[in-house]
Amino acid sequence: MMPVATVMPDDTPMFDPRILQELDWSENTTSFSPAISPLDPGDGLVLRPLCTADLNRETFEHMKRSGDYFVTVVEDTNLGQIVATATLVIEHKFTHSCAKRGRIEDVVVSGECRGKQLGKLLTSTLTLLSKRLNCYKITLECLPKNVDFYKKFGYLVSDENYMFQRFFN
């Protein structure tokens, strides 16, 4: 059973935590040394959904209501702080009969927790979660220096170009 962080009565998770507990970890395609998993992310750590107490309530409620955001965090229960996070966003693609496309965003690990494989854990977890949610594909954007990291999970470099316009700094 996955260790569960203390949840206050008004502290609502963004999505049902059981979905993380029920992932078929045998389908994970990368190795961890030392071994860690969603059920055992490390000493004093718990993998869980983002909760209302972690974020501005209005922003949290907007994301939760959509049902398409799976913000997953690793909490250091000794410090009561989030030390790593990643987001799975589900898009419904009109041109594919509204089939689901998963997109991993914002994989971030705090400096003091780098080297504990938490980025790997979050990426593996969200990749498996997208499969469980019946996404027809999953994508992510990364810097060239991070390509080899994501290849470990079976991600391929696309021939498509990533383009953007920035409206705010």
Tab-separated table of C-alpha atoms in Angstrom:
chain	number	residue	atom	x	y	z
A	1	MET	CA	0.000	0.000	0.000
A	2	MET	CA	1.277	3.475	-0.865
A	3	PRO	CA	2.224	5.656	2.093
A	4	VAL	CA	-0.347	8.401	2.386
A	5	ALA	CA	0.478	11.936	3.481
A	6	THR	CA	-1.653	13.437	6.194
A	7	VAL	CA	-4.625	15.110	4.528
A	8	MET	CA	-6.509	17.804	6.385
A	9	PRO	CA	-10.364	17.677	6.261
A	10	ASP	CA	-10.521	20.519	3.695
A	11	ASP	CA	-7.509	19.236	1.718
A	12	THR	CA	-8.869	17.695	-1.490
A	13	PRO	CA	-6.632	15.758	-3.911
A	14	MET	CA	-6.727	16.815	-7.584
A	15	PHE	CA	-7.546	13.252	-8.608
A	16	ASP	CA	-8.279	9.966	-6.853
A	17	PRO	CA	-4.978	8.770	-5.285
A	18	ARG	CA	-6.015	5.153	-5.858
A	19	ILE	CA	-5.263	5.549	-9.564
A	20	LEU	CA	-1.561	5.864	-8.662
A	21	GLN	CA	-1.741	2.839	-6.358
A	22	GLU	CA	-3.374	0.735	-9.068
A	23	LEU	CA	-0.797	1.375	-11.814
A	24	ASP	CA	0.724	-1.824	-13.194
A	25	TRP	CA	4.358	-1.114	-12.312
A	26	SER	CA	5.412	-4.327	-14.102
A	27	GLU	CA	4.855	-2.357	-17.343
A	28	ASN	CA	7.518	0.190	-16.330
A	29	THR	CA	10.274	0.283	-18.953
A	30	THR	CA	13.135	1.801	-16.980
A	31	SER	CA	15.214	0.543	-14.055
A	32	PHE	CA	15.934	2.202	-10.733
A	33	SER	CA	19.041	1.683	-8.616
A	34	PRO	CA	18.359	1.648	-5.746
A	35	ALA	CA	14.847	0.385	-6.405
A	36	ILE	CA	12.031	2.897	-5.885
A	37	SER	CA	8.412	2.903	-7.038
A	38	PRO	CA	5.179	4.884	-6.649
A	39	LEU	CA	4.460	2.792	-3.556
A	40	ASP	CA	7.941	3.327	-2.119
A	41	PRO	CA	9.552	6.524	-3.498
A	42	GLY	CA	12.202	6.700	-0.781
A	43	ASP	CA	12.672	7.238	2.929
A	44	GLY	CA	10.281	9.869	4.219
A	45	LEU	CA	8.807	10.469	0.747
A	46	VAL	CA	5.271	9.939	-0.551
A	47	LEU	CA	3.991	10.123	-4.139
A	48	ARG	CA	0.516	11.695	-4.306
A	49	PRO	CA	-1.780	13.993	-6.270
A	50	LEU	CA	-1.530	17.735	-5.771
A	51	CYS	CA	-3.932	18.852	-3.000
A	52	THR	CA	-5.813	22.080	-2.315
A	53	ALA	CA	-3.387	23.077	0.441
A	54	ASP	CA	-0.509	22.959	-2.065
A	55	LEU	CA	-1.833	25.656	-4.403
A	56	ASN	CA	-4.079	28.687	-4.661
A	57	ARG	CA	-7.580	27.236	-4.174
A	58	GLU	CA	-9.104	28.972	-7.225
A	59	THR	CA	-6.381	27.706	-9.558
A	60	PHE	CA	-6.587	24.240	-8.012
A	61	GLU	CA	-10.381	24.058	-8.405
A	62	HIS	CA	-10.164	25.145	-12.050
A	63	MET	CA	-7.649	22.393	-12.835
A	64	LYS	CA	-9.565	19.763	-10.851
A	65	ARG	CA	-12.907	20.604	-12.496
A	66	SER	CA	-11.526	20.043	-15.980
A	67	GLY	CA	-10.600	16.455	-15.105
A	68	ASP	CA	-7.684	16.605	-17.518
A	69	TYR	CA	-4.855	17.607	-15.164
A	70	PHE	CA	-2.916	15.002	-13.202
A	71	VAL	CA	-0.418	17.033	-11.198
A	72	THR	CA	1.614	14.493	-9.250
A	73	VAL	CA	4.006	15.423	-6.475
A	74	VAL	CA	6.571	13.835	-4.194
A	75	GLU	CA	6.288	15.166	-0.672
A	76	ASP	CA	9.028	14.978	1.935
A	77	THR	CA	6.845	14.045	4.893
A	78	ASN	CA	9.599	14.914	7.368
A	79	LEU	CA	9.689	18.512	6.110
A	80	GLY	CA	6.081	18.752	4.955
A	81	GLN	CA	7.333	20.095	1.603
A	82	ILE	CA	6.874	19.134	-2.020
A	83	VAL	CA	10.295	18.173	-3.404
A	84	ALA	CA	9.344	17.046	-6.920
A	85	THR	CA	6.439	17.481	-9.308
A	86	ALA	CA	5.284	16.628	-12.821
A	87	THR	CA	2.041	17.129	-14.706
A	88	LEU	CA	0.135	14.928	-17.127
A	89	VAL	CA	-2.310	16.967	-19.215
A	90	ILE	CA	-4.930	15.153	-21.278
A	91	GLU	CA	-6.020	16.723	-24.571
A	92	HIS	CA	-9.073	15.547	-26.506
A	93	LYS	CA	-8.093	15.597	-30.179
A	94	PHE	CA	-10.958	16.570	-32.481
A	95	THR	CA	-9.188	15.181	-35.551
A	96	HIS	CA	-8.905	11.791	-33.836
A	97	SER	CA	-12.589	11.488	-32.831
A	98	CYS	CA	-11.781	13.158	-29.495
A	99	ALA	CA	-9.244	10.468	-28.638
A	100	LYS	CA	-7.028	11.330	-25.684
A	101	ARG	CA	-3.469	12.533	-26.104
A	102	GLY	CA	-1.302	12.761	-22.991
A	103	ARG	CA	1.355	15.417	-22.541
A	104	ILE	CA	3.938	15.448	-19.749
A	105	GLU	CA	4.903	18.913	-18.553
A	106	ASP	CA	6.928	20.551	-15.810
A	107	VAL	CA	9.038	17.669	-14.483
A	108	VAL	CA	10.868	19.467	-11.669
A	109	VAL	CA	12.958	18.127	-8.770
A	110	SER	CA	14.318	20.387	-6.033
A	111	GLY	CA	18.088	20.775	-5.949
A	112	GLU	CA	18.553	18.935	-2.662
A	113	CYS	CA	16.639	15.903	-3.991
A	114	ARG	CA	18.371	15.544	-7.358
A	115	GLY	CA	20.040	12.177	-7.765
A	116	LYS	CA	17.264	10.350	-5.888
A	117	GLN	CA	15.618	9.266	-9.189
A	118	LEU	CA	12.464	11.258	-8.463
A	119	GLY	CA	12.325	12.668	-12.013
A	120	LYS	CA	12.537	9.112	-13.339
A	121	LEU	CA	9.838	7.996	-10.923
A	122	LEU	CA	7.470	10.796	-11.927
A	123	THR	CA	8.087	10.285	-15.665
A	124	SER	CA	7.525	6.516	-15.408
A	125	THR	CA	4.419	7.024	-13.290
A	126	LEU	CA	2.830	9.556	-15.646
A	127	THR	CA	3.718	7.475	-18.715
A	128	LEU	CA	1.940	4.468	-17.193
A	129	LEU	CA	-0.944	6.681	-16.061
A	130	SER	CA	-1.477	7.959	-19.618
A	131	LYS	CA	-1.668	4.366	-20.822
A	132	ARG	CA	-4.151	3.531	-18.041
A	133	LEU	CA	-6.270	6.536	-19.067
A	134	ASN	CA	-6.391	5.170	-22.650
A	135	CYS	CA	-4.361	7.895	-24.322
A	136	TYR	CA	-3.514	6.989	-27.910
A	137	LYS	CA	-0.096	8.636	-27.476
A	138	ILE	CA	1.925	10.674	-25.013
A	139	THR	CA	4.362	13.465	-25.807
A	140	LEU	CA	6.646	15.880	-24.039
A	141	GLU	CA	8.907	18.764	-24.909
A	142	CYS	CA	12.427	18.981	-23.560
A	143	LEU	CA	15.740	20.696	-24.041
A	144	PRO	CA	18.264	18.897	-26.284
A	145	LYS	CA	20.415	18.123	-23.223
A	146	ASN	CA	17.501	16.093	-21.735
A	147	VAL	CA	16.707	13.962	-24.805
A	148	ASP	CA	18.788	10.974	-23.644
A	149	PHE	CA	17.037	11.043	-20.256
A	150	TYR	CA	13.587	10.691	-21.860
A	151	LYS	CA	14.758	8.054	-24.350
A	152	LYS	CA	15.174	5.732	-21.318
A	153	PHE	CA	11.370	5.655	-21.074
A	154	GLY	CA	10.824	4.804	-24.731
A	155	TYR	CA	10.262	8.362	-25.964
A	156	LEU	CA	11.434	9.059	-29.507
A	157	VAL	CA	12.654	12.287	-31.060
A	158	SER	CA	9.963	13.578	-33.408
A	159	ASP	CA	10.552	15.037	-36.860
A	160	GLU	CA	8.128	17.810	-35.933
A	161	ASN	CA	9.342	21.225	-34.849
A	162	TYR	CA	8.443	22.814	-31.558
A	163	MET	CA	7.411	26.421	-32.095
A	164	PHE	CA	6.045	29.055	-29.744
A	165	GLN	CA	5.144	32.671	-29.138
A	166	ARG	CA	5.628	34.146	-25.682
A	167	PHE	CA	3.167	36.811	-24.523
A	168	PHE	CA	4.429	37.355	-20.974
A	169	ASN	CA	7.820	36.969	-19.295
